[in-house]
């Protein structure tokens, strides 16, 4: 078969970008862990100055800065030979509360990639891998990556998009945050709605221990309880709101979890399901966001579901039709897409 040289060259060009991005993952994690971005935010500096400021080795720092400048994460001035961060670079790389804080995503990617040998075997033997079995960077990276998005959207846009949840939360409601991980979403809601009580559940004990610490640090521990529990068995009844953030598709038996939510909601309660943005058809997910999610889904979400009972393996790109099917199969009569962002869809289900 004849090779089209233009197409080949374009593909090789894409490969160079992809390979650079793959190595870049580790570079961002190093930069964040050593405080290099934060130190650089003070103003233009040489590699020697940045190394001195961060108590690091100048030769390593110079190589890192060069790689960062080549990738557009750091700005290089060829006259002064100094490196700096533009306001946009600093916004995304320094400020952990910025809605576009990026380093957590790379930490999550690095932690996920540590599972590659095991997942390679899983392709052969079909075994699962629980969320709890992953590298620590997965838990911390996940929280760091997701929290800024929740901080920007949850209280301002997502809860107001639900039928009457906002009013109930303001007046005083009982809320369960299931699959809460390290509790970022639970704590954000607790801070915004001081009259309400929040119960965070996750089957991963270490995440729950971290969540308890965070609640204490945030000063909301009196209104937030975190407990290790599976989505099909968490305690409590008559919740006004049950929330699932980016976890329904990770569960082995999401239909079983839906049935449990139904049995723990008050008669006019609301189930908020936040899922990764996805279209129903594969062809419509073949884009940069879909690429990110299918990758994480292969390493994290699909094996997590496979490791549990039923092992339905919805995957992170299941789309509205599949989520609707799972939710309504458990007896929810109302289901709708409440709102969306480029990265998430927020569904509302009611009895
Ligand atoms: C992608 S993380 C999302 C964590 C958190 N909701 C967030 O948005 O940052 C998925 C979470 O679901 C939890 N999980 C998976 N299966 C579960 C189950 N059957 N019951 C409870 N939690 C589960 C995992 O332990 C993990 O914390």
XYZ file of C-alpha atoms and ligand atoms in Angstrom:
378
model
C 0.000 0.000 0.000
C 1.312 3.437 -0.920
C 2.088 5.696 2.009
C 0.864 9.285 1.845
C 3.950 11.181 3.055
C 1.948 14.229 4.156
C -0.299 12.078 6.331
C 2.713 10.225 7.730
C 4.498 13.477 8.555
C 1.391 14.848 10.253
C 1.130 11.668 12.318
C 4.813 11.837 13.324
C 4.260 15.480 14.246
C 1.409 14.462 16.510
C 3.593 11.745 18.024
C 6.309 14.262 18.985
C 3.699 16.341 20.790
C 2.301 13.271 22.525
C 5.706 11.990 23.617
C 6.616 15.403 24.986
C 3.306 15.468 26.876
C 3.913 11.997 28.292
C 7.284 12.981 29.796
C 5.880 16.370 30.781
C 3.578 14.563 33.247
C 6.516 13.799 35.516
C 8.001 17.250 35.027
C 4.865 19.014 36.298
C 4.662 16.721 39.318
C 8.302 17.507 40.166
C 7.680 21.225 39.721
C 4.687 21.175 42.022
C 6.192 18.933 44.708
C 9.359 21.047 44.966
C 7.489 24.353 44.891
C 9.265 25.454 41.699
C 6.191 27.057 40.111
C 5.257 28.872 43.309
C 8.800 30.215 43.747
C 8.990 31.295 40.098
C 5.782 33.254 40.488
C 7.761 35.871 42.477
C 9.257 37.238 39.224
C 11.824 36.546 36.485
C 14.867 34.573 37.662
C 17.767 32.499 36.447
C 18.055 28.800 37.144
C 20.625 29.630 39.818
C 18.234 32.012 41.566
C 15.340 29.545 41.409
C 17.546 26.738 42.737
C 18.735 28.915 45.619
C 15.180 29.950 46.450
C 13.928 26.354 46.536
C 17.006 24.640 48.014
C 17.408 22.505 44.903
C 20.283 21.584 42.608
C 20.920 24.217 39.909
C 21.811 21.748 37.150
C 18.560 19.820 37.562
C 16.564 23.036 37.823
C 18.133 24.384 34.600
C 17.186 21.245 32.698
C 13.660 21.367 34.119
C 13.232 25.059 33.267
C 14.402 24.408 29.708
C 11.888 21.581 29.306
C 9.119 23.750 30.769
C 9.978 26.656 28.475
C 10.011 24.341 25.448
C 6.535 23.164 26.411
C 5.073 26.614 27.064
C 4.579 26.137 30.814
C 7.304 28.677 31.646
C 8.374 31.815 29.733
C 12.027 32.336 28.726
C 13.597 35.716 27.992
C 16.552 35.155 25.683
C 18.066 38.573 26.427
C 18.175 38.345 30.200
C 18.338 34.506 30.223
C 15.688 34.613 32.928
C 12.608 32.439 33.310
C 9.214 33.599 34.520
C 5.513 32.755 34.613
C 3.014 34.797 32.623
C -0.184 35.723 34.521
C -1.985 32.876 32.713
C 0.743 30.328 33.484
C 0.733 31.399 37.145
C -3.085 31.219 37.288
C -3.032 27.610 36.157
C 0.151 26.400 37.884
C 0.471 28.290 41.170
C -2.905 29.123 42.646
C -4.464 25.922 44.036
C -7.831 27.640 44.307
C -7.921 28.739 40.691
C -10.612 26.905 38.699
C -7.915 26.067 36.158
C -5.297 24.637 38.551
C -3.596 21.959 36.437
C -0.893 20.094 38.416
C -3.375 17.732 40.108
C -4.329 16.291 36.723
C -0.716 15.338 36.059
C -0.347 13.816 39.525
C -3.439 11.727 38.803
C -1.996 10.693 35.433
C 1.350 9.731 36.960
C -0.312 7.701 39.708
C -2.585 5.954 37.196
C 0.342 5.024 34.989
C 1.970 3.185 37.896
C -0.807 0.591 37.386
C 0.203 -0.134 33.780
C 1.922 -3.490 34.499
C -1.122 -4.748 36.402
C -3.618 -3.413 33.907
C -1.639 -5.015 31.070
C -2.125 -8.356 32.829
C -5.792 -7.495 33.390
C -6.257 -7.232 29.628
C -5.266 -10.923 29.508
C -7.015 -12.292 32.589
C -9.904 -9.840 32.952
C -9.086 -9.112 36.609
C -10.183 -5.894 38.260
C -8.203 -3.393 40.332
C -9.901 -1.518 43.160
C -9.534 2.238 43.595
C -7.887 1.462 46.947
C -5.141 -0.573 45.260
C -3.675 2.327 43.303
C -0.644 4.497 43.963
C -1.150 7.319 46.501
C -0.770 9.903 43.721
C -4.125 8.723 42.351
C -6.062 9.759 45.492
C -4.211 13.036 46.026
C -4.086 13.922 42.317
C -7.781 13.180 41.898
C -8.732 15.525 44.722
C -6.369 18.241 43.546
C -7.651 17.957 39.973
C -11.383 17.852 40.762
C -11.616 20.279 43.683
C -11.015 23.488 41.655
C -13.808 22.498 39.251
C -16.156 21.797 42.154
C -15.154 25.077 43.825
C -15.996 26.961 40.647
C -19.257 25.198 39.779
C -20.863 23.228 42.570
C -22.379 25.972 44.722
C -22.639 28.623 42.008
C -24.116 26.576 39.196
C -24.749 22.877 39.805
C -26.861 22.979 42.981
C -28.940 25.952 41.709
C -29.623 23.938 38.528
C -31.430 21.269 40.576
C -35.163 21.668 41.172
C -35.268 22.802 44.812
C -32.062 21.616 46.425
C -30.600 25.094 46.955
C -33.533 26.285 49.075
C -33.480 23.084 51.133
C -29.733 23.300 51.719
C -30.005 26.920 52.791
C -32.836 26.129 55.209
C -31.135 23.019 56.644
C -30.975 19.657 54.926
C -29.474 16.175 55.350
C -27.020 15.423 52.589
C -25.139 12.236 51.713
C -22.054 12.526 49.493
C -21.410 8.968 48.310
C -18.051 7.922 46.831
C -16.790 11.171 48.332
C -13.086 10.291 48.123
C -11.090 12.796 50.152
C -14.221 14.855 50.759
C -13.533 17.958 48.656
C -17.141 18.253 47.458
C -18.588 17.488 50.913
C -16.510 20.191 52.584
C -17.286 22.781 49.896
C -21.018 22.189 50.397
C -20.669 22.244 54.181
C -18.967 25.631 54.038
C -21.631 27.062 51.730
C -24.651 25.736 53.652
C -24.030 26.137 57.397
C -27.574 25.027 58.368
C -27.196 21.603 56.754
C -25.609 18.339 57.852
C -23.361 16.342 55.556
C -22.460 12.650 55.569
C -19.595 11.579 53.322
C -19.194 7.888 52.444
C -16.526 6.043 50.488
C -15.354 2.444 50.497
C -11.687 3.557 50.617
C -10.555 3.875 54.250
C -7.492 6.059 53.586
C -9.534 8.614 51.629
C -12.054 8.765 54.481
C -9.244 9.311 57.013
C -7.908 12.178 54.847
C -11.421 13.611 54.483
C -11.852 13.710 58.283
C -8.585 15.629 58.646
C -9.633 18.093 55.920
C -12.999 18.692 57.599
C -11.221 19.531 60.861
C -8.836 21.893 59.068
C -11.762 23.570 57.292
C -13.594 24.062 60.615
C -16.698 22.103 59.552
C -16.142 18.845 61.462
C -19.157 19.594 63.687
C -21.523 19.328 60.692
C -19.703 16.794 58.532
C -19.280 13.101 59.275
C -17.161 10.824 57.133
C -17.595 7.071 57.267
C -16.265 4.076 55.350
C -19.255 2.569 53.527
C -20.143 1.071 50.183
C -22.615 2.815 47.928
C -25.048 -0.076 48.269
C -24.964 -0.070 52.047
C -24.297 3.409 53.459
C -26.346 4.173 56.582
C -29.072 6.750 57.135
C -32.523 7.528 55.744
C -34.528 10.516 54.592
C -31.697 12.382 52.943
C -32.872 15.539 51.161
C -29.969 15.330 48.757
C -27.723 12.442 47.809
C -24.730 13.377 45.643
C -22.421 11.154 43.585
C -19.399 12.997 42.184
C -17.578 11.189 39.427
C -18.046 7.757 40.961
C -21.267 6.065 39.751
C -19.473 4.649 36.717
C -16.630 3.377 38.953
C -18.999 1.124 40.859
C -19.417 -2.559 40.128
C -23.163 -2.455 40.594
C -24.397 1.065 39.807
C -27.973 -0.208 39.497
C -27.718 -1.698 43.003
C -26.292 1.610 44.243
C -29.205 3.448 42.574
C -31.702 1.220 44.372
C -29.987 1.981 47.675
C -30.078 5.716 46.976
C -33.806 5.404 46.225
C -34.372 3.709 49.589
C -32.411 6.334 51.544
C -33.874 9.480 49.944
C -36.769 11.373 51.460
C -40.012 11.241 49.418
C -39.241 14.501 47.615
C -35.452 14.220 47.803
C -33.001 14.725 44.962
C -30.171 12.579 43.696
C -27.440 14.634 42.002
C -25.169 12.564 39.782
C -22.061 14.268 38.438
C -20.398 12.276 35.677
C -17.586 12.994 33.219
C -18.864 14.760 30.102
C -19.680 12.163 27.448
C -21.888 11.688 24.420
C -23.833 8.478 23.830
C -22.020 7.463 20.639
C -18.324 6.604 20.503
C -17.891 8.648 17.327
C -18.957 11.756 19.261
C -16.411 11.164 22.027
C -13.408 10.957 19.714
C -11.978 14.297 20.768
C -9.320 15.553 23.243
C -11.644 15.350 26.286
C -12.776 11.851 25.295
C -9.162 10.829 24.873
C -8.322 11.905 28.431
C -11.358 10.142 29.876
C -10.991 6.887 27.919
C -7.369 6.754 29.133
C -8.274 7.229 32.787
C -11.193 4.871 32.326
C -8.912 2.082 31.073
C -6.513 2.497 33.996
C -8.879 3.450 36.841
C -12.647 3.360 36.277
C -13.149 0.152 34.321
C -10.827 -1.927 36.536
C -12.446 -0.421 39.660
C -15.890 -1.543 38.521
C -14.551 -4.921 37.396
C -13.086 -5.480 40.899
C -16.546 -5.255 42.516
C -19.685 -7.397 42.488
C -21.595 -7.409 39.168
C -18.719 -5.552 37.453
C -20.928 -3.655 35.028
C -18.021 -1.489 33.805
C -19.951 1.539 32.543
C -16.665 3.304 31.850
C -16.056 7.034 32.198
C -17.673 7.777 28.811
C -20.972 5.983 29.228
C -23.179 8.909 28.157
C -26.639 10.034 29.216
C -28.630 7.127 27.771
C -26.716 4.480 29.770
C -26.833 6.516 32.998
C -30.570 7.060 32.531
C -31.095 3.326 32.052
C -29.203 2.465 35.255
C -30.981 5.121 37.319
C -34.534 4.507 36.101
C -34.083 0.736 36.445
C -33.914 1.385 40.197
C -37.328 3.046 40.282
C -36.511 6.716 39.776
C -39.367 8.215 37.742
C -37.739 11.544 36.965
C -34.351 11.870 35.341
C -32.884 14.841 33.521
C -29.647 16.536 32.563
C -29.628 19.534 34.910
C -26.530 21.263 33.549
C -23.103 20.622 32.080
C -19.572 21.975 31.628
C -17.009 20.876 29.041
C -15.796 18.273 31.577
C -18.918 17.208 33.466
C -22.609 16.473 33.092
C -24.843 16.962 36.124
C -27.942 14.753 36.197
C -30.899 15.065 38.527
C -32.936 12.020 39.523
C -36.032 12.127 41.718
C -38.389 9.417 42.976
C -12.924 9.138 40.742
S -13.050 8.995 42.470
C -14.053 10.416 42.874
C -13.905 10.821 44.297
C -14.709 12.069 44.702
N -16.135 11.865 44.568
C -14.298 13.269 43.887
O -15.072 13.691 43.023
O -13.190 13.788 44.106
C -14.151 7.643 42.690
C -14.426 7.302 44.136
O -15.436 6.289 44.199
C -15.126 5.427 45.273
N -15.848 4.160 45.070
C -15.728 3.289 44.046
N -16.590 2.272 44.199
C -17.289 2.513 45.342
C -18.363 1.829 46.006
N -18.872 0.707 45.533
N -18.842 2.376 47.132
C -18.329 3.540 47.628
N -17.331 4.210 47.048
C -16.824 3.726 45.895
C -13.607 5.323 45.218
O -13.041 4.864 46.404
C -13.230 6.761 44.875
O -13.008 7.533 46.027
